[in-house]
CSV table of N, CA and C in Angstrom, one decimal:
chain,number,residue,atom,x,y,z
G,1,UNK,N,6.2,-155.6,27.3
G,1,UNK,CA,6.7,-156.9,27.5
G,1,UNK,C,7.7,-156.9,28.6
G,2,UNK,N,8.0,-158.2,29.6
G,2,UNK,CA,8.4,-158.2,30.5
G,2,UNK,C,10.2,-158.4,30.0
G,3,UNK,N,11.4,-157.8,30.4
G,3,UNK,CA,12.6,-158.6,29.9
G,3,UNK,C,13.6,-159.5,31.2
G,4,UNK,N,14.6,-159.6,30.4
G,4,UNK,CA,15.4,-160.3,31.4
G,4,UNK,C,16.7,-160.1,30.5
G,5,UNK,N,17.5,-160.1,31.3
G,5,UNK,CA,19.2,-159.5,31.1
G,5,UNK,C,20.6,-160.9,30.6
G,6,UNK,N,20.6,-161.0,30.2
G,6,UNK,CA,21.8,-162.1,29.9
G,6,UNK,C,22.9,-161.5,29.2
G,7,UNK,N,24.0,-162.8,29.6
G,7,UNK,CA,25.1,-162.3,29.3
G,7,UNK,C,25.3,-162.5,27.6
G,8,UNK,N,26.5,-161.3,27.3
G,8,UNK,CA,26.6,-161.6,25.9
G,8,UNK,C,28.3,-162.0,25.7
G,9,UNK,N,28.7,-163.4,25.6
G,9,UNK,CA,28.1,-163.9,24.9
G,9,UNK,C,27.4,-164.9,25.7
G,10,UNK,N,25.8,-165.9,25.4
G,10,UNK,CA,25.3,-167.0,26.5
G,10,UNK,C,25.3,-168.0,25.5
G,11,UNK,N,25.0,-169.1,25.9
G,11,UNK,CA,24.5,-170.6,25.2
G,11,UNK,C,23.6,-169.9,24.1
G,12,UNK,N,23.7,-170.9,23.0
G,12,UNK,CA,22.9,-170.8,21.9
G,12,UNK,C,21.6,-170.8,22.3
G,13,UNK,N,20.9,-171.8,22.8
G,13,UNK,CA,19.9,-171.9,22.9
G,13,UNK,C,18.7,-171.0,24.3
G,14,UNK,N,19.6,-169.9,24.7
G,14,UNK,CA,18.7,-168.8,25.9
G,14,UNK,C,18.0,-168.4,25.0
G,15,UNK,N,18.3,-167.3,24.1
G,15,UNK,CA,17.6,-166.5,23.5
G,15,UNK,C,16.0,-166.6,23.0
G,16,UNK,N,16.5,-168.2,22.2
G,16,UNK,CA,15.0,-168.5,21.8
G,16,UNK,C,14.3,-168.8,23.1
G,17,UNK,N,15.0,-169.5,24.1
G,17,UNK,CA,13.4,-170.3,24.8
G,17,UNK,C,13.1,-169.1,25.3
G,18,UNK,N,14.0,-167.4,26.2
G,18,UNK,CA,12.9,-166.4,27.1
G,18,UNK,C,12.4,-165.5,25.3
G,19,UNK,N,12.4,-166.0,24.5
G,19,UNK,CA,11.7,-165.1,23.5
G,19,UNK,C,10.3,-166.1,23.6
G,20,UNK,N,10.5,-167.4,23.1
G,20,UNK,CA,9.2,-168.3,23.0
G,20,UNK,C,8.7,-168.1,24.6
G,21,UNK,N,9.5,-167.7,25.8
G,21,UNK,CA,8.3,-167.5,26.4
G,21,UNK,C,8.1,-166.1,27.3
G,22,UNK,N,7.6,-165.0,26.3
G,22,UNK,CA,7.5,-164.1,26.1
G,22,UNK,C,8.0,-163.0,26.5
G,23,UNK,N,9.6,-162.9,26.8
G,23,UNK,CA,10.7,-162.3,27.4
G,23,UNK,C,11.1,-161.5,26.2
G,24,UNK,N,11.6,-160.1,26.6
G,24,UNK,CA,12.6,-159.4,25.6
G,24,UNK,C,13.7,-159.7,26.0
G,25,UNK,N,14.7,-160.3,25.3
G,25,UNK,CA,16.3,-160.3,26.3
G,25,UNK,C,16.7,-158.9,25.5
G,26,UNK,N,18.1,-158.4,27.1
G,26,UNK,CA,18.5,-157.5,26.8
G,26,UNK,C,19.9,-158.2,27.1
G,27,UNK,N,21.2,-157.3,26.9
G,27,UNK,CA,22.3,-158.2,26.9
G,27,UNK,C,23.4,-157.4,27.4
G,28,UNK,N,24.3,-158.0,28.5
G,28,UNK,CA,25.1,-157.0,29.0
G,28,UNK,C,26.5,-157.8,28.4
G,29,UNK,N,27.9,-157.1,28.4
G,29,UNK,CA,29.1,-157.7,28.1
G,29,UNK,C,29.8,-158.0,29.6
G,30,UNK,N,30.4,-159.2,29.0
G,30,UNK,CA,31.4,-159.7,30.4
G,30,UNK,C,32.4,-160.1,30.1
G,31,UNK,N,32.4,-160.5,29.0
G,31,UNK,CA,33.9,-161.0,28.3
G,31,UNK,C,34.4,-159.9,27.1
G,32,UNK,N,35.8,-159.7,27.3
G,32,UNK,CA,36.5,-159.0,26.2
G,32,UNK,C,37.3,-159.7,25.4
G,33,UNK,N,36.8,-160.7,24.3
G,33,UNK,CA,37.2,-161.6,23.5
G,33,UNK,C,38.7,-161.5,22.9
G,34,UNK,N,38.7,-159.7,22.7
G,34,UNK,CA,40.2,-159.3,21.9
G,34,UNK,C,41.2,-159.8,22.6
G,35,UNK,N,41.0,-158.9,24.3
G,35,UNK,CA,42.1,-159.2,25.3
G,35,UNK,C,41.9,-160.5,25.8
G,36,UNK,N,41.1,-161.0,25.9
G,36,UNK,CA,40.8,-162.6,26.2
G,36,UNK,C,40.5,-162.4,27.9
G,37,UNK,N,39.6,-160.9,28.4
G,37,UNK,CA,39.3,-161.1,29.5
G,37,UNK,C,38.0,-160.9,30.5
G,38,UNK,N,38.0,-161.3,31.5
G,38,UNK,CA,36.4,-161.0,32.4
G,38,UNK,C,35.9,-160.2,33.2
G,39,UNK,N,35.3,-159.1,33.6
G,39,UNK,CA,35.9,-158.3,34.6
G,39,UNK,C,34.9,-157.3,34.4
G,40,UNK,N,34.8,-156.4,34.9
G,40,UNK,CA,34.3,-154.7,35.2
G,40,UNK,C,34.7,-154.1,34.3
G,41,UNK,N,36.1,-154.2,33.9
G,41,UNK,CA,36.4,-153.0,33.2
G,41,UNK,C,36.1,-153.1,31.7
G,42,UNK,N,35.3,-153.8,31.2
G,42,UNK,CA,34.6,-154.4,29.9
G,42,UNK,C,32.8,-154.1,29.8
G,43,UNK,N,32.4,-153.6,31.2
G,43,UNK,CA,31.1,-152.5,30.9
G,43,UNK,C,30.1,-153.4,31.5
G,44,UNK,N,30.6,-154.2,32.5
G,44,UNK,CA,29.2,-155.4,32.6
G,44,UNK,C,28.2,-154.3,33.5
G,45,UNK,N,28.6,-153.2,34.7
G,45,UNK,CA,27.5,-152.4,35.3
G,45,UNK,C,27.5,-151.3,34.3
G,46,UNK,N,27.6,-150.7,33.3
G,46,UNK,CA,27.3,-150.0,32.7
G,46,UNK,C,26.1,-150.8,31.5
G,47,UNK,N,26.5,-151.8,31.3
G,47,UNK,CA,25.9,-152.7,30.2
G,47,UNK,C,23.8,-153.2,31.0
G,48,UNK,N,24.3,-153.2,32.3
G,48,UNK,CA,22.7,-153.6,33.2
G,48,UNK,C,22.3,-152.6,33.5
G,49,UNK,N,22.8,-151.2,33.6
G,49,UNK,CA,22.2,-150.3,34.0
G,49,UNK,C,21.9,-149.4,32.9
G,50,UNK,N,21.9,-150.0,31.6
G,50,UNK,CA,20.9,-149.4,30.6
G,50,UNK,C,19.6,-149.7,30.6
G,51,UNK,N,19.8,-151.3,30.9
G,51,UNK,CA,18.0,-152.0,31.3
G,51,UNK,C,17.4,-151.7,32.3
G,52,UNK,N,18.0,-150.9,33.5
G,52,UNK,CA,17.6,-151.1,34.7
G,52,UNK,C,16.4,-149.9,35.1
């Protein structure tokens, strides 16, 4: 199956429509909820370069 990469966390409603249309999501981090921050140092190129 083909995938596609989104952010975690995205809108409610991504996941189902690339699943209904026939996508695996994979999911990378961008936000660090604890520290309340956005950034690199929270794993976003380590998080896409497991799918990659």
């Amino acid at each position: 199956s083909k995938k596609i990469l989104m952010p975690n966390p995205t809108w409610g409603n991504h996941v189902a429509i690339f699943k209904n249309s026939g996508l695996e999501p994979g999911y990378y981090r961008y936000f660090d909820a604890k520290n309340n921050k956005v950034g690199m140092s929270i794993g976003i190129c380590s998080g896409i370069a497991m799918w990659v």
